[in-house]
Coordinates of C-alpha atoms in Angstrom, one line a residue:
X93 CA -1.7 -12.7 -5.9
X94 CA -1.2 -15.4 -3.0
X95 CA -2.5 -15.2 0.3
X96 CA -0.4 -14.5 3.2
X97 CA 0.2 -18.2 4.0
X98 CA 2.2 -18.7 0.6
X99 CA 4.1 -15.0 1.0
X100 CA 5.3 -16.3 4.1
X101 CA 6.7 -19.4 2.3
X102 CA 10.5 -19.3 1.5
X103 CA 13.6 -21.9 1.6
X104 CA 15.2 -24.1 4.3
X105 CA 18.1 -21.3 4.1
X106 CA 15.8 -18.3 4.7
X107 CA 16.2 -16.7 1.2
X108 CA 13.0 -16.0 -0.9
X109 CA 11.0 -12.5 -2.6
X110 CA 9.1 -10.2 -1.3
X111 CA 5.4 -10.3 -2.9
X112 CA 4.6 -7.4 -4.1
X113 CA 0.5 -8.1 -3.0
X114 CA 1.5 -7.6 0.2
X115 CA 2.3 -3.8 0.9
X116 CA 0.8 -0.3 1.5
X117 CA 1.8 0.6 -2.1
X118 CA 5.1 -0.1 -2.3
X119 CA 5.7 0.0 1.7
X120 CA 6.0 -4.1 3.1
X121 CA 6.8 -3.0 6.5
X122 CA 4.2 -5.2 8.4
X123 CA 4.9 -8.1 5.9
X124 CA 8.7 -8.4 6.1
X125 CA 8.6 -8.3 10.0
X126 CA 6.6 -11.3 9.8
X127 CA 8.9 -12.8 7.3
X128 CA 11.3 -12.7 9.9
X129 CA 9.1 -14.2 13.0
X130 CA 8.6 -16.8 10.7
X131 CA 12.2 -17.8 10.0
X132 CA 12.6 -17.8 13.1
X133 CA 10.1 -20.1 13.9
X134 CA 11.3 -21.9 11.6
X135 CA 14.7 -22.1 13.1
X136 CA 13.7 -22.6 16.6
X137 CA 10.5 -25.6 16.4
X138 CA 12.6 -28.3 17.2
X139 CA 14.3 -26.4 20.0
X140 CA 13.1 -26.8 23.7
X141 CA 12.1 -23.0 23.0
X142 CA 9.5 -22.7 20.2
X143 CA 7.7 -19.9 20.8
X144 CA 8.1 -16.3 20.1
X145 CA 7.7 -14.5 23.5
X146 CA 9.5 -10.3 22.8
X147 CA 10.3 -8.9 19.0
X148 CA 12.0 -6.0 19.3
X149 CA 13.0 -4.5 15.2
X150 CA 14.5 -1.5 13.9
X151 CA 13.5 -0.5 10.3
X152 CA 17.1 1.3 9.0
X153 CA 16.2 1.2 5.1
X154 CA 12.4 0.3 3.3
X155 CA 12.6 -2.7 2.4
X156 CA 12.3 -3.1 -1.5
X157 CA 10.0 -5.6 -3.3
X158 CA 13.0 -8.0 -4.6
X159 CA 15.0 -11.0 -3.4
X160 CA 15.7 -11.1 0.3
X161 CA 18.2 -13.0 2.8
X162 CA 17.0 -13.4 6.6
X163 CA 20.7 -14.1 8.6
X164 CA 19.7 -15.7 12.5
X165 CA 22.6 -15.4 15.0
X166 CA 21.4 -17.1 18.3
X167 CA 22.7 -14.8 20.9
X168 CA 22.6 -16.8 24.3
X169 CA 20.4 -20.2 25.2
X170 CA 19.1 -20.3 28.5
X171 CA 17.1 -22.7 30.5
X172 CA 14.0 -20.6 30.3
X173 CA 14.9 -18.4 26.9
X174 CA 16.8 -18.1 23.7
X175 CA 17.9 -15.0 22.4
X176 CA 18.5 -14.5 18.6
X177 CA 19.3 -11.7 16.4
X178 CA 17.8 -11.4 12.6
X179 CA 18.6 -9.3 9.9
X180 CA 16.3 -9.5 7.0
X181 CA 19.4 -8.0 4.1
X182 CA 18.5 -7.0 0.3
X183 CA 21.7 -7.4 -2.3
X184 CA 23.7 -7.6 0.6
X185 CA 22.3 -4.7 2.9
X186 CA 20.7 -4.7 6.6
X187 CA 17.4 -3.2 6.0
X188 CA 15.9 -4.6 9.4
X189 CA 17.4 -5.6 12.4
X190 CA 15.8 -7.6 15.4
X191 CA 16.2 -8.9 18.6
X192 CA 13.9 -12.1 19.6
X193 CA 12.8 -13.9 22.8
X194 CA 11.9 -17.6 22.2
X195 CA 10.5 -19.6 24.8
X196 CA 7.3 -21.5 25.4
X197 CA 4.0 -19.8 25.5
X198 CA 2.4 -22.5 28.3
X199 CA 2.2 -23.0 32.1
X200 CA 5.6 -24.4 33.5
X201 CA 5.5 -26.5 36.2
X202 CA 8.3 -25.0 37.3
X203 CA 7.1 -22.3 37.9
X204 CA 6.6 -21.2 41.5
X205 CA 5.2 -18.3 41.5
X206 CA 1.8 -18.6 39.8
X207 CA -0.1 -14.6 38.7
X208 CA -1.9 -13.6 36.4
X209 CA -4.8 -10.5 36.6
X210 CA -8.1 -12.6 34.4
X211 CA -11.8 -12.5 34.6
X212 CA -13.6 -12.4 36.9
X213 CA -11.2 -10.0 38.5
X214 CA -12.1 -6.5 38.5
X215 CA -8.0 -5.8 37.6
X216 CA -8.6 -7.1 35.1
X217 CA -8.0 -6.2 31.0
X218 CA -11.2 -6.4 29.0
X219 CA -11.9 -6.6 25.2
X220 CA -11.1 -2.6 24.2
X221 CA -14.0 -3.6 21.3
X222 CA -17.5 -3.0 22.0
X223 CA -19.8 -4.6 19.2
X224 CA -19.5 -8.0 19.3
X225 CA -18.4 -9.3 15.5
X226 CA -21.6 -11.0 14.8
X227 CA -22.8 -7.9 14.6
X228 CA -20.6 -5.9 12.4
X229 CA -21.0 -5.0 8.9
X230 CA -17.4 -5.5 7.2
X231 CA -16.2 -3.1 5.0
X232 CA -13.0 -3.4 1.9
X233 CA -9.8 -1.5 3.2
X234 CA -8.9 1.3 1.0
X235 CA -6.9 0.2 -2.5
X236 CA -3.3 1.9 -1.3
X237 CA -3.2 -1.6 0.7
X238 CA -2.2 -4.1 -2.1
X239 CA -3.4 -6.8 -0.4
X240 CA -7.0 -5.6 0.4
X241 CA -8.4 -8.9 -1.7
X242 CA -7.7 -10.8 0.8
X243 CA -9.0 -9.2 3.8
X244 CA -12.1 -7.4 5.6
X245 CA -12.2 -5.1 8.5
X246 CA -15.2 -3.5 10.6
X247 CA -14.4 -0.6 12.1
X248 CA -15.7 0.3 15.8
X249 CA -17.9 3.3 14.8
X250 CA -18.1 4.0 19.0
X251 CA -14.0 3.9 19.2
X252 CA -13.5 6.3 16.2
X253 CA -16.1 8.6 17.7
X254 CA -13.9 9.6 21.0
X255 CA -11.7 11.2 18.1
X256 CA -14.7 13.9 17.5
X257 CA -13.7 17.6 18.0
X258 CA -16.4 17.3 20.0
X259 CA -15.9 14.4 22.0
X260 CA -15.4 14.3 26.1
X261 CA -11.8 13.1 25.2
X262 CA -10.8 16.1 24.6
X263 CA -8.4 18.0 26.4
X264 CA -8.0 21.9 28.0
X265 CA -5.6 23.2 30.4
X266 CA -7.4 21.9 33.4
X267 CA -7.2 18.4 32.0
X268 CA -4.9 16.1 33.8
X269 CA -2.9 13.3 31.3
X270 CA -5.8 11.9 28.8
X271 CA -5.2 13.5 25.4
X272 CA -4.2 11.1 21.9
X273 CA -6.8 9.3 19.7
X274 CA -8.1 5.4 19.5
X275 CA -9.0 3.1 17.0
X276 CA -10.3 -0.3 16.7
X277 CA -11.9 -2.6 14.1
X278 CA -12.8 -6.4 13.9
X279 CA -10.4 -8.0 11.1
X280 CA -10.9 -11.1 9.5
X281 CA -8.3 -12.5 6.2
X282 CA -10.8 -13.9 4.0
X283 CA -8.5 -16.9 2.5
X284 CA -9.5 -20.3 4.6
X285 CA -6.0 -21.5 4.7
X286 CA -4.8 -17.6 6.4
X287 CA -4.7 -18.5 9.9
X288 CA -3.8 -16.4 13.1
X289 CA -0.2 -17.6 13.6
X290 CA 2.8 -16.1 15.3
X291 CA 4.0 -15.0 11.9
X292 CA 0.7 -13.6 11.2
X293 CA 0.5 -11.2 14.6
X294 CA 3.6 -9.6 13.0
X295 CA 1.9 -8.5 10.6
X296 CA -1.6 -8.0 12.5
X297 CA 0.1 -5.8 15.4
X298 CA 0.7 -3.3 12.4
X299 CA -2.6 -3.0 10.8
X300 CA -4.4 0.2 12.1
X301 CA -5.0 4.0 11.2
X302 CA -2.0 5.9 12.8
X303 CA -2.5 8.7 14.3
X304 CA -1.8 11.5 11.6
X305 CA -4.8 9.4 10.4
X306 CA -7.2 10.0 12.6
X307 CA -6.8 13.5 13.8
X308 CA -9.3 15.7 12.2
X309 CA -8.8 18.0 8.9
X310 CA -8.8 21.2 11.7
X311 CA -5.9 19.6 13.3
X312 CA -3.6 18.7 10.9
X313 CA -1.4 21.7 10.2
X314 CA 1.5 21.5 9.0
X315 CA 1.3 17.4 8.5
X316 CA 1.9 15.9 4.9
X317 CA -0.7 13.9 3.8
X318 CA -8.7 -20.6 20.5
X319 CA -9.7 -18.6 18.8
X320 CA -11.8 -18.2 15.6
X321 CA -8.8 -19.0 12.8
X322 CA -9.5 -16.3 10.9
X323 CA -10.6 -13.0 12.1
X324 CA -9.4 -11.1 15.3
X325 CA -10.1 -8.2 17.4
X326 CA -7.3 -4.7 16.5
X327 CA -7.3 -1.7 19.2
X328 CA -4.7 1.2 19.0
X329 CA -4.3 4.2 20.4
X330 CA -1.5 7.1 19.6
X331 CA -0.9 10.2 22.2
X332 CA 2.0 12.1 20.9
X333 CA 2.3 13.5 17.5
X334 CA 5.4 16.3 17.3
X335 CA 7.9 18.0 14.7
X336 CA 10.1 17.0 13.1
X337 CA 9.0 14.2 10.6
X338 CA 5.7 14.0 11.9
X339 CA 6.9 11.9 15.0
X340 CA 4.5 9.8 16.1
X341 CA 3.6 7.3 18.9
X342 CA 1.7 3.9 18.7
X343 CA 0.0 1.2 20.6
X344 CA -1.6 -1.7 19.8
X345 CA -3.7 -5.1 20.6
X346 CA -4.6 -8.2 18.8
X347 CA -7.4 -9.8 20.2
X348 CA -9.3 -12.9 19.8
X349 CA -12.5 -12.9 18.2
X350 CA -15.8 -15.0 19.5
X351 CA -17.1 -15.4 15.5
X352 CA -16.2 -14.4 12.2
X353 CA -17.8 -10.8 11.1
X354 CA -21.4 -11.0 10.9
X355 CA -22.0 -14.6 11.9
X356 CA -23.2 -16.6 14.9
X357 CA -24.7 -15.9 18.1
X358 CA -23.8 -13.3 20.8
X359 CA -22.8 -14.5 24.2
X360 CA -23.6 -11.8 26.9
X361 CA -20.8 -13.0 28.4
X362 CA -17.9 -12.9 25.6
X363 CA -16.0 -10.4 26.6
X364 CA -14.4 -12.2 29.6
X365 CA -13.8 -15.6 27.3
X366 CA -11.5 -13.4 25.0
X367 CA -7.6 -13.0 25.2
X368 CA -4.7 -10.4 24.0
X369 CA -2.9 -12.5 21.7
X370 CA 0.2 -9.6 21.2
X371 CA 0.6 -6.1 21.9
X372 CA 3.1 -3.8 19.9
X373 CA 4.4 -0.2 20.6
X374 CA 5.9 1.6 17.7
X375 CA 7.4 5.2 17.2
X376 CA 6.9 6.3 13.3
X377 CA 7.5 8.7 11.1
X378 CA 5.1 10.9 8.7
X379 CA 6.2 10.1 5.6
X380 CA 4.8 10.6 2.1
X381 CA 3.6 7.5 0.1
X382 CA 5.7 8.5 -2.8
X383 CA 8.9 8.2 -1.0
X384 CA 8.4 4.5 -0.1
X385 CA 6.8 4.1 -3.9
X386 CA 9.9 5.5 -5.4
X387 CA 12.3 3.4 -2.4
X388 CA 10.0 0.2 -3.5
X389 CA 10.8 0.4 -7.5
X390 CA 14.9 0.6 -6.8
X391 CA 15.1 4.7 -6.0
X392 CA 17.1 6.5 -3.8
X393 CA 15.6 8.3 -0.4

């Protein structure tokens, strides 16, 4: 079993094979995407644009765990931004298609027009996690994630309690908006040479319990079942969960983290020294694990 740094390792012509350690039994949907921010990284760091700025992918087939090509078409190169276009294709099939923004990820001093909304304003966007990761207790993920050796998570127990049948966050007919459920955790890969890289918040911005997850048993019906290196902070929340398919919204943030899990001191103030390293919005499907486990040994949807 390698850890993610060697999955992510393939040729100078963007061929290599999916490892199987890295999957949701045999689902690799988080893991290919960063397969192919990494080829394209690849592709673009000794361009004037190095930096992945916008992914945008469409998942048409799963992804099997076999031999893989990843195609790159640059699609326009401007003087701020490069467009490209990746396919990532199995025995010669398009199983995901994206579009990518490269650019660079620091001040320009072109750049005239000079906002941003950070602390100490009162605009703006806080850490969504409230226990500070010195303090968390971090717990295995659960065994249908292949690749649980090589990670930790602590779940925010305050987060996961909003979800309550009980909880304030719930909604009646007088309510206005509000409505959906949240979820955060602290999450930390345990190999030293697993870093938080732009390849890596491909596969970050997918790690969280969806919402057909998280709603409680009573709710379920009809639903079939500069940073520290290492560890970051994961927030999501999902608000719309309809028929057919179990359709299902998603948002989430990768944050940094001020220490590893359970180590070092707390600053009362570390919060405002923390920032969103990517955000990702996804619409998803309910679908059985044994329909990806049959896709991922060669079977037919």
């Amino acid at each position: 079993m390698a850890p993610l740094h060697q999955a992510l390792k393939f040729g100078p012509v963007y061929q290599g094979s999916i490892d199987p350690q890295w999957s949701v039994g045999a689902y690799v949907v988080c893991y290919v995407l960063a397969l192919i921010v990494d080829a394209c990284v690849h592709h673009q760091q000794s361009t004037t644009h190095p930096d992945p700025i916008h992914v945008t992918a469409h998942y048409l087939r799963t992804s099997s765990i076999s031999p893989f090509e990843i195609h790159i078409r640059v699609i326009k190169h401007g003087k701020g931004f490069t467009n490209l276009s990746a396919e990532l294709q199995q025995k010669g099939v398009t199983n995901i298609m994206t579009h990518l923004i490269f650019g660079v990820n620091a001040p320009s001093p072109m750049d005239k027009v000079r906002l941003s909304i950070d602390p100490p304003s009162r605009y703006a966007r806080r850490h969504p996690l409230k226990t500070h990761p010195a303090k968390s207790v971090a717990t295995s993920l659960r065994h249908t994630w292949v690749f649980h050796p090589h990670v930790k998570w602590a779940e925010e127990a305050e987060v996961l309690d909003r979800n309550k049948v009980d909880s304030p966050n719930r909604t009646d007919g007088s309510t206005v908006g509000g409505g959906g459920l949240d979820w955060g955790a602290w999450f930390r890969f345990s190999d030293k040479e697993d870093k938080i890289t732009n390849a890596s918040l491909a596969f970050l911005v997918d790690i969280f319990q969806n919402l057909p997850t998280l709603l409680p048993k009573s709710e379920r019906i009809g639903l079939t079942t500069r940073p520290f290196e290492h560890t970051v902070g994961l927030y999501s929340t999902g608000r719309f969960l309809t028929e057919p398919q179990g359709r299902h919204d998603a948002y989430v943030e990768v944050w940094t983290a001020p220490t590893n899990i359970g180590e070092g001191e707390v600053d009362p103030n570390w919060r405002d020294k923390q920032v969103c390293l990517a955000v990702a919005t996804q619409m998803a499907l309910t679908i059985p694990i044994e329909v990806n486990r049959r896709k991922g040994r060669g079977g037919k949807l």
